[in-house]
Amino acid sequence: MMTKQEAADAVCGARVERGVTWAQLAEAVGRPVVWTTAAVLGQHPMSAAEAEAAASALELGQDVVKALQLQPTRGALGAAVPVDPTVYRLYEVLQVYGPTIKELIHEEFGDGIMSAINFRLDVKRVPDPEGDRVEIVLNGKFLPYQW
Amino acid sequence: MMTKQEAADAVCGARVERGVTWAQLAEAVGRPVVWTTAAVLGQHPMSAAEAEAAASALELGQDVVKALQLQPTRGALGAAVPVDPTVYRLYEVLQVYGPTIKELIHEEFGDGIMSAINFRLDVKRVPDPEGDRVEIVLNGKFLPYQW
Amino acid sequence: MMTKQEAADAVCGARVERGVTWAQLAEAVGRPVVWTTAAVLGQHPMSAAEAEAAASALELGQDVVKALQLQPTRGALGAAVPVDPTVYRLYEVLQVYGPTIKELIHEEFGDGIMSAINFRLDVKRVPDPEGDRVEIVLNGKFLPYQW
Amino acid sequence: MMTKQEAADAVCGARVERGVTWAQLAEAVGRPVVWTTAAVLGQHPMSAAEAEAAASALELGQDVVKALQLQPTRGALGAAVPVDPTVYRLYEVLQVYGPTIKELIHEEFGDGIMSAINFRLDVKRVPDPEGDRVEIVLNGKFLPYQW
Amino acid sequence: MMTKQEAADAVCGARVERGVTWAQLAEAVGRPVVWTTAAVLGQHPMSAAEAEAAASALELGQDVVKALQLQPTRGALGAAVPVDPTVYRLYEVLQVYGPTIKELIHEEFGDGIMSAINFRLDVKRVPDPEGDRVEIVLNGKFLPYQW
Amino acid sequence: MMTKQEAADAVCGARVERGVTWAQLAEAVGRPVVWTTAAVLGQHPMSAAEAEAAASALELGQDVVKALQLQPTRGALGAAVPVDPTVYRLYEVLQVYGPTIKELIHEEFGDGIMSAINFRLDVKRVPDPEGDRVEIVLNGKFLPYQW
Amino acid sequence: MMTKQEAADAVCGARVERGVTWAQLAEAVGRPVVWTTAAVLGQHPMSAAEAEAAASALELGQDVVKALQLQPTRGALGAAVPVDPTVYRLYEVLQVYGPTIKELIHEEFGDGIMSAINFRLDVKRVPDPEGDRVEIVLNGKFLPYQW
Amino acid sequence: MMTKQEAADAVCGARVERGVTWAQLAEAVGRPVVWTTAAVLGQHPMSAAEAEAAASALELGQDVVKALQLQPTRGALGAAVPVDPTVYRLYEVLQVYGPTIKELIHEEFGDGIMSAINFRLDVKRVPDPEGDRVEIVLNGKFLPYQW
Amino acid sequence: MMTKQEAADAVCGARVERGVTWAQLAEAVGRPVVWTTAAVLGQHPMSAAEAEAAASALELGQDVVKALQLQPTRGALGAAVPVDPTVYRLYEVLQVYGPTIKELIHEEFGDGIMSAINFRLDVKRVPDPEGDRVEIVLNGKFLPYQW
Amino acid sequence: MMTKQEAADAVCGARVERGVTWAQLAEAVGRPVVWTTAAVLGQHPMSAAEAEAAASALELGQDVVKALQLQPTRGALGAAVPVDPTVYRLYEVLQVYGPTIKELIHEEFGDGIMSAINFRLDVKRVPDPEGDRVEIVLNGKFLPYQW
């Protein structure tokens, strides 16, 4: 049986070969682009219809369709601290602002967390005359500590 | 000379003792609340005026005023992977969505990164009938790889 | 200002000196014994009334009362893998049964997690003629992955 | 000779292909579902009859039958700290409540441990109007320190 | 309150000052020498009588008597791999013979472990014309895996 | 050329297939069972005659005979801290009693170590009405520090 | 699809086989030699023309041409601390002079960093009668902390 | 006796208090600014005259003078991977360009290293209309591998 | 292209098969035995003549000849701390005597290091009536810190 | 009671204050300079006479005399991999030549180790017209593996 990693590699290869963008793939699948990309990279299970749509858009076979539906074991970094500079900057934000975010969640909501499960994320371009900006929006349900 | 960590402890203690919120402290300082909190926790240097305003709002002395102006050695986690659940969820987002964010930055902007230096961050409450949500917005300038 | 760790040490010392059990302390505080023990050890913030009750039961002062109410930075092991044998056995359970639990949660509930925030835990003695048994019950709300 | 890991992969693949649940497989094997799942994932050796029953339910061959009977080298996480969110929550419980559980075992039983060898574990759904809950019950013999 | 580590330091200092051997201390306490040494070094709790006997043999005070009775958090190495050569040789034995011991326990007893809780240990001199030998005997109850 | 690990895998597979115990294999080889098991698992080089005897008892070929004679790079755990419970208990003994053993070696012999080279080890069953016990005897020459 | 690592191995092999220097390859590609070497080793994506030029200079095929254009996941050390002596010396410079460089950047420019993205690097020979010297020039845009 | 770290803290405190720049301190000491900064931060021993000059410029006492002359144990990061962003960028350069630098040193000089002992380093501002740049020059003697 | 590791494996296999000692191989190559062994194990590049001589002495082909000439990425332990007992003893010497050696180099030579590049090493047998001794001589040029 | 580390600090401080070299201290103690330095740094216990001689040469008190006689817990690096360049070069030698030394010990002596207990070490200056050299001689008894 094909693993989710092998399916991800197959999709990524076909995507580059055929010049299909993540946005186009997401449109074919009918889900947001961040979710679709994460699912293809092995972090979310797709429904049968979504997997069929993804494979069909890239002319890939049933082994890929099946693998995309498997329940994943999540965790994409492969190391505790990422070394790729684009990914590392997110870790740096955590190092510099992590406890700050914790303080402000507690001040605004009380003792609890922002869910990473009931959660969505968006990546956007914000035009700016001094150079366009990347905006990443994390949006998760507040979960109060409840006994 | 007082260290930035000692100044942070002094401010945090006084803040709790006097019932001053981070939002009120930020207003006194005249800067956004995320920046102010991070600065007090030792991640940014304050200007003399900002440090005076912060200390004055909490009736703290000149040693705190001086320490808040010192250039910090940044990095607030104290470990590679944070164990506090509120902070860990941010790390989990990185584990699940890190490579996805990288793919989408490259698709939208080309080869480069979201700056964590020319950068701002906001933490907001988003009302929701199924339970209010935490929204964290990361906003950084796109920096293309340039030789 | 007294830290939560110093308050925990003070409570633990007074508890041994005065022969007060965790169960008695929990009764005084009016909360379940697991929650009370965890709170005293610095993993949950107490309300003012709870902190007063705990300190009063052990004849401790206002610095302890205040520290018990502080928002904690959670995480009690002090290391990635615990070495104390009583605690290690829990880690061993995770090593042997972790992926099994994951499989069965997914089979029963679908893709999601057992919340560790909307969560309670109980530790019980189960009499048994071949030797009494320890029963630890973890009970957390199922949280489905929701975009 | 087939390894236990290869047998686990074969069973998991066949289970998905044929739509056999862990509960059905456990029924075929005649053992509790947690034990059966753990055994298939390579954490317990099966008897010859159990291995035959498992393989037969999934139409797998004698190499799988033999591998399922091999004495395992236990330990399923592959890393000191698990990154999959469903498994991580169990680690988080250990970080937040580990020393609390230790205190309460000592208070109730004296110096000793909950065995992870003379041990059973159950995973259950507990219906709840505010959202069903996952209940995980750890049940191990108390072993007092004895010289 | 004195910690177990401080009590261990006090006993070790007094032992050297007064020229009391571990064997003599064990005799005073009325327990085997390995157990007594481990208890003083903070790995086992002493009974009140044992602690009184130990402190009295070394003319130490009630704070030591109390600390020796505290429930320990066990684990004496302070690092995953010990660097002191006398202790490292034991780790080397584990590296070279660990899986061998596992094989032979399984062959002789079936699936299970040697308990480290229902356990005793002895260290002896074995005279030998080619140089006396150290004999360390580990003796623990066999615990079969039982569901 | 076959590696020692491949030879170990071949021997272990054949041993299970043919139902040959470690004790029988050791008898065929003419060496103690602990030594023989360790040698087959790749921790000691066999003489030509021993390797021939081992391979012959299991009907294995000359590549195995040669590999069993190679000088090993020792170290069988594959990680600093073992996670298999049977092996971990030995590590736990080291964590709890390591410094105790050091103290007692120094008290009895003076400054030095128990050799792990001029060394033998035995694993035995000790019958006991309350449950049979595993006895592991480490026996190594005392080596005094000598300049 | 060929990975960037496989393409790097193919280029390095062909380079040695054909006696093509990095300088010659860079000339063929029309980019600086440091950039070209880093790109071939998998740290920068090449344009189609650059990849064609590189492959053509070494008589390699279209799979290499495609792989050299892929967006890389950067990070070439394979470990947190490099052990090759030539690379380690750079890490040693960081250990000895890292905080010094930080102090001097802050003194000269204020709070900010030297960009590693808007960045170029040169490696030169500096003739010297007492032995020629290696000069490595790091040149990156100063980025001030900006909210 | 004052340690080098205490002396560094004293100098850094006095430097901020009195508004003395690293450049001014280096001028007082009569050595390059990078060397002087590194020496004060504890990475090089100063001569008696240099230490006197440094202490005198900051009105510090003989304990500082002595400590600045002590032979250091070098290594300033305090962790394998630095988390401060200004220092991390240098580590990132090593991750992205380390093997590239190795290739080019070998191509130009043959098998050997750039010395980090017979070595000097400079940090400069390079004016640039698109934003001034930081230039860091590493200059070390080439040392060929010689048996 | 054959890697240096594959060449090392080929040489080691052929050496055992043909009964060629390292000393004989070194004689064939015309270099010291330590250097030759290290070069074959992948730590030094051989000249074309040396590689031809080595391959010819063992009847190996041109792929080995080429691989032995490649520039190595050095570092042979594969882990930070070696576990093979023969190699570990060298690490133990470093743990026990490392800072001592540093003190004595500084006392005799001043601030600097023993080069590991301009360096040679010898391993000798020293006959001794109480048991022959291994003598390892490290000989490296002293390099003073020079700016 | 003074610890060995505090005694080491006291001796090192006094040695610098009074201008006493390690060689002079060793002469006063009557032992080789490497042994004496290691003993003072806490790696060997001194006899009463040696400790008296060392303390007397530096005019230190009875607390130092006692501490120098204590049995040490050996291991001086404080980290798995040393970062001080003078000490690191020894680790680099181990990385580059460790397996080579192992091969040559086995070739010359058979299966066994160089003892690090029955062991002596010397550090010498070797005059050389191209720059004097550091020679470090490790001399340890060969210990064959013996069951």
mmCIF file of C-alpha atoms in Angstrom, chain C residues 15 21-23 33-34 37-38 41 43-44 74-81 84-87 89-109 112-114 116-121 123-126 130-142 145, chain D residues 15 21-23 33-34 37-38 41 43-44 74-81 84-87 89-109 112-114 116-121 123-126 130-142 145:
data_model
loop_
_atom_site.group_PDB
_atom_site.id
_atom_site.type_symbol
_atom_site.label_atom_id
_atom_site.label_comp_id
_atom_site.label_asym_id
_atom_site.label_seq_id
_atom_site.Cartn_x
_atom_site.Cartn_y
_atom_site.Cartn_z
ATOM 1 C CA ARG C 15 1.788 19.400 54.656
ATOM 2 C CA THR C 21 -2.990 14.589 53.479
ATOM 3 C CA TRP C 22 -3.712 15.690 49.928
ATOM 4 C CA ALA C 23 -7.252 14.398 50.435
ATOM 5 C CA VAL C 33 -7.978 15.853 45.051
ATOM 6 C CA VAL C 34 -6.168 15.487 41.692
ATOM 7 C CA THR C 37 -2.673 18.517 44.142
ATOM 8 C CA ALA C 38 -1.876 19.683 40.624
ATOM 9 C CA LEU C 41 2.287 21.763 42.568
ATOM 10 C CA GLN C 43 -0.039 23.443 37.323
ATOM 11 C CA HIS C 44 -3.363 25.290 37.805
ATOM 12 C CA ARG C 74 2.687 24.521 32.975
ATOM 13 C CA GLY C 75 4.976 21.483 32.607
ATOM 14 C CA ALA C 76 6.109 19.566 35.675
ATOM 15 C CA LEU C 77 8.588 16.950 34.493
ATOM 16 C CA GLY C 78 11.682 19.115 34.168
ATOM 17 C CA ALA C 79 12.974 16.772 31.445
ATOM 18 C CA ALA C 80 11.683 15.207 28.233
ATOM 19 C CA VAL C 81 11.702 11.705 29.747
ATOM 20 C CA ASP C 84 11.477 8.574 38.705
ATOM 21 C CA PRO C 85 10.116 5.003 38.386
ATOM 22 C CA THR C 86 6.573 5.881 39.510
ATOM 23 C CA VAL C 87 6.321 8.577 36.848
ATOM 24 C CA ARG C 89 5.724 3.850 34.165
ATOM 25 C CA LEU C 90 3.239 6.393 32.745
ATOM 26 C CA TYR C 91 5.751 7.285 30.071
ATOM 27 C CA GLU C 92 6.253 3.579 29.361
ATOM 28 C CA VAL C 93 2.499 3.189 28.886
ATOM 29 C CA LEU C 94 2.730 5.978 26.317
ATOM 30 C CA GLN C 95 5.651 4.250 24.548
ATOM 31 C CA VAL C 96 3.840 0.895 24.411
ATOM 32 C CA TYR C 97 0.224 2.014 23.889
ATOM 33 C CA GLY C 98 0.401 5.562 22.454
ATOM 34 C CA PRO C 99 -0.229 4.656 18.786
ATOM 35 C CA THR C 100 -2.809 2.070 19.869
ATOM 36 C CA ILE C 101 -4.822 4.730 21.691
ATOM 37 C CA LYS C 102 -4.567 6.933 18.608
ATOM 38 C CA GLU C 103 -5.920 4.146 16.378
ATOM 39 C CA LEU C 104 -8.872 3.493 18.682
ATOM 40 C CA ILE C 105 -9.801 7.159 19.114
ATOM 41 C CA HIS C 106 -9.844 7.512 15.328
ATOM 42 C CA GLU C 107 -11.898 4.312 14.901
ATOM 43 C CA GLU C 108 -14.473 5.347 17.475
ATOM 44 C CA PHE C 109 -14.659 9.116 16.958
ATOM 45 C CA GLY C 112 -9.465 14.309 16.279
ATOM 46 C CA ILE C 113 -8.037 14.244 19.771
ATOM 47 C CA MET C 114 -8.916 13.770 23.419
ATOM 48 C CA ALA C 116 -6.150 17.737 27.671
ATOM 49 C CA ILE C 117 -7.794 21.084 28.530
ATOM 50 C CA ASN C 118 -11.460 20.143 28.832
ATOM 51 C CA PHE C 119 -10.192 17.253 30.863
ATOM 52 C CA ARG C 120 -10.287 15.576 34.248
ATOM 53 C CA LEU C 121 -8.282 12.814 35.794
ATOM 54 C CA VAL C 123 -6.533 8.133 40.644
ATOM 55 C CA LYS C 124 -8.217 5.297 42.526
ATOM 56 C CA ARG C 125 -7.481 2.156 44.512
ATOM 57 C CA VAL C 126 -9.213 -0.943 43.122
ATOM 58 C CA GLU C 130 -4.111 -10.772 44.048
ATOM 59 C CA GLY C 131 -2.963 -7.328 45.124
ATOM 60 C CA ASP C 132 -4.781 -4.019 44.968
ATOM 61 C CA ARG C 133 -4.576 -2.089 41.759
ATOM 62 C CA VAL C 134 -4.049 1.544 40.789
ATOM 63 C CA GLU C 135 -6.653 2.861 38.387
ATOM 64 C CA ILE C 136 -6.003 6.118 36.592
ATOM 65 C CA VAL C 137 -8.910 7.483 34.568
ATOM 66 C CA LEU C 138 -8.272 10.117 31.906
ATOM 67 C CA ASN C 139 -11.440 11.795 30.732
ATOM 68 C CA GLY C 140 -11.303 14.465 28.061
ATOM 69 C CA LYS C 141 -13.733 15.912 25.550
ATOM 70 C CA PHE C 142 -13.316 14.596 22.032
ATOM 71 C CA TYR C 145 -10.472 18.368 13.510
ATOM 72 C CA ARG D 15 -7.448 -3.757 7.415
ATOM 73 C CA THR D 21 -12.257 -2.433 12.168
ATOM 74 C CA TRP D 22 -9.956 -2.976 15.135
ATOM 75 C CA ALA D 23 -13.026 -4.084 17.080
ATOM 76 C CA VAL D 33 -9.424 -4.500 21.396
ATOM 77 C CA VAL D 34 -6.637 -2.466 23.031
ATOM 78 C CA THR D 37 -4.349 -3.389 18.417
ATOM 79 C CA ALA D 38 -1.143 -3.096 20.443
ATOM 80 C CA LEU D 41 1.264 -2.776 16.042
ATOM 81 C CA GLN D 43 3.993 -4.317 21.124
ATOM 82 C CA HIS D 44 2.868 -7.771 22.303
ATOM 83 C CA ARG D 74 8.739 -2.680 22.683
ATOM 84 C CA GLY D 75 8.541 1.112 22.278
ATOM 85 C CA ALA D 76 6.287 2.622 19.642
ATOM 86 C CA LEU D 77 6.913 6.353 19.658
ATOM 87 C CA GLY D 78 10.121 6.537 17.619
ATOM 88 C CA ALA D 79 11.107 9.701 19.482
ATOM 89 C CA ALA D 80 11.340 10.860 23.084
ATOM 90 C CA VAL D 81 8.466 13.322 22.659
ATOM 91 C CA ASP D 84 1.293 13.732 16.465
ATOM 92 C CA PRO D 85 -1.357 15.842 18.273
ATOM 93 C CA THR D 86 -3.536 12.879 19.290
ATOM 94 C CA VAL D 87 -0.575 11.169 20.933
ATOM 95 C CA ARG D 89 -2.042 15.147 24.400
ATOM 96 C CA LEU D 90 -1.182 12.026 26.427
ATOM 97 C CA TYR D 91 2.344 13.346 26.849
ATOM 98 C CA GLU D 92 0.912 16.708 27.888
ATOM 99 C CA VAL D 93 -1.171 14.963 30.550
ATOM 100 C CA LEU D 94 2.074 13.441 31.829
ATOM 101 C CA GLN D 95 3.789 16.871 31.854
ATOM 102 C CA VAL D 96 0.907 18.513 33.728
ATOM 103 C CA TYR D 97 -0.212 15.683 36.039
ATOM 104 C CA GLY D 98 2.774 13.267 36.310
ATOM 105 C CA PRO D 99 4.061 14.420 39.715
ATOM 106 C CA THR D 100 0.452 14.770 40.929
ATOM 107 C CA ILE D 101 -0.236 11.122 40.135
ATOM 108 C CA LYS D 102 2.991 10.172 41.915
ATOM 109 C CA GLU D 103 1.925 12.077 45.054
ATOM 110 C CA LEU D 104 -1.481 10.421 45.110
ATOM 111 C CA ILE D 105 -0.176 6.898 44.551
ATOM 112 C CA HIS D 106 2.214 7.397 47.456
ATOM 113 C CA GLU D 107 -0.535 8.852 49.667
ATOM 114 C CA GLU D 108 -2.941 6.001 48.956
ATOM 115 C CA PHE D 109 -0.577 3.029 48.653
ATOM 116 C CA GLY D 112 5.756 1.997 45.037
ATOM 117 C CA ILE D 113 4.490 2.139 41.483
ATOM 118 C CA MET D 114 1.564 1.231 39.257
ATOM 119 C CA ALA D 116 2.921 -1.232 33.457
ATOM 120 C CA ILE D 117 3.405 -5.014 33.024
ATOM 121 C CA ASN D 118 0.578 -6.430 35.142
ATOM 122 C CA PHE D 119 -1.547 -3.840 33.454
ATOM 123 C CA ARG D 120 -4.558 -3.295 31.235
ATOM 124 C CA LEU D 121 -5.897 -0.278 29.457
ATOM 125 C CA VAL D 123 -10.428 3.387 25.640
ATOM 126 C CA LYS D 124 -14.123 4.287 25.766
ATOM 127 C CA ARG D 125 -16.651 6.753 24.458
ATOM 128 C CA VAL D 126 -18.605 8.525 27.208
ATOM 129 C CA GLU D 130 -21.858 19.024 25.574
ATOM 130 C CA GLY D 131 -19.851 16.744 23.335
ATOM 131 C CA ASP D 132 -18.917 13.097 23.817
ATOM 132 C CA ARG D 133 -15.794 12.372 25.795
ATOM 133 C CA VAL D 134 -12.858 10.000 25.457
ATOM 134 C CA GLU D 135 -12.177 7.991 28.578
ATOM 135 C CA ILE D 136 -8.896 6.151 28.905
ATOM 136 C CA VAL D 137 -8.585 3.852 31.895
ATOM 137 C CA LEU D 138 -5.149 2.706 33.043
ATOM 138 C CA ASN D 139 -5.331 -0.197 35.459
ATOM 139 C CA GLY D 140 -2.126 -1.676 36.888
ATOM 140 C CA LYS D 141 -1.242 -3.668 39.968
ATOM 141 C CA PHE D 142 0.326 -1.637 42.755
ATOM 142 C CA TYR D 145 9.139 -1.216 46.906
#
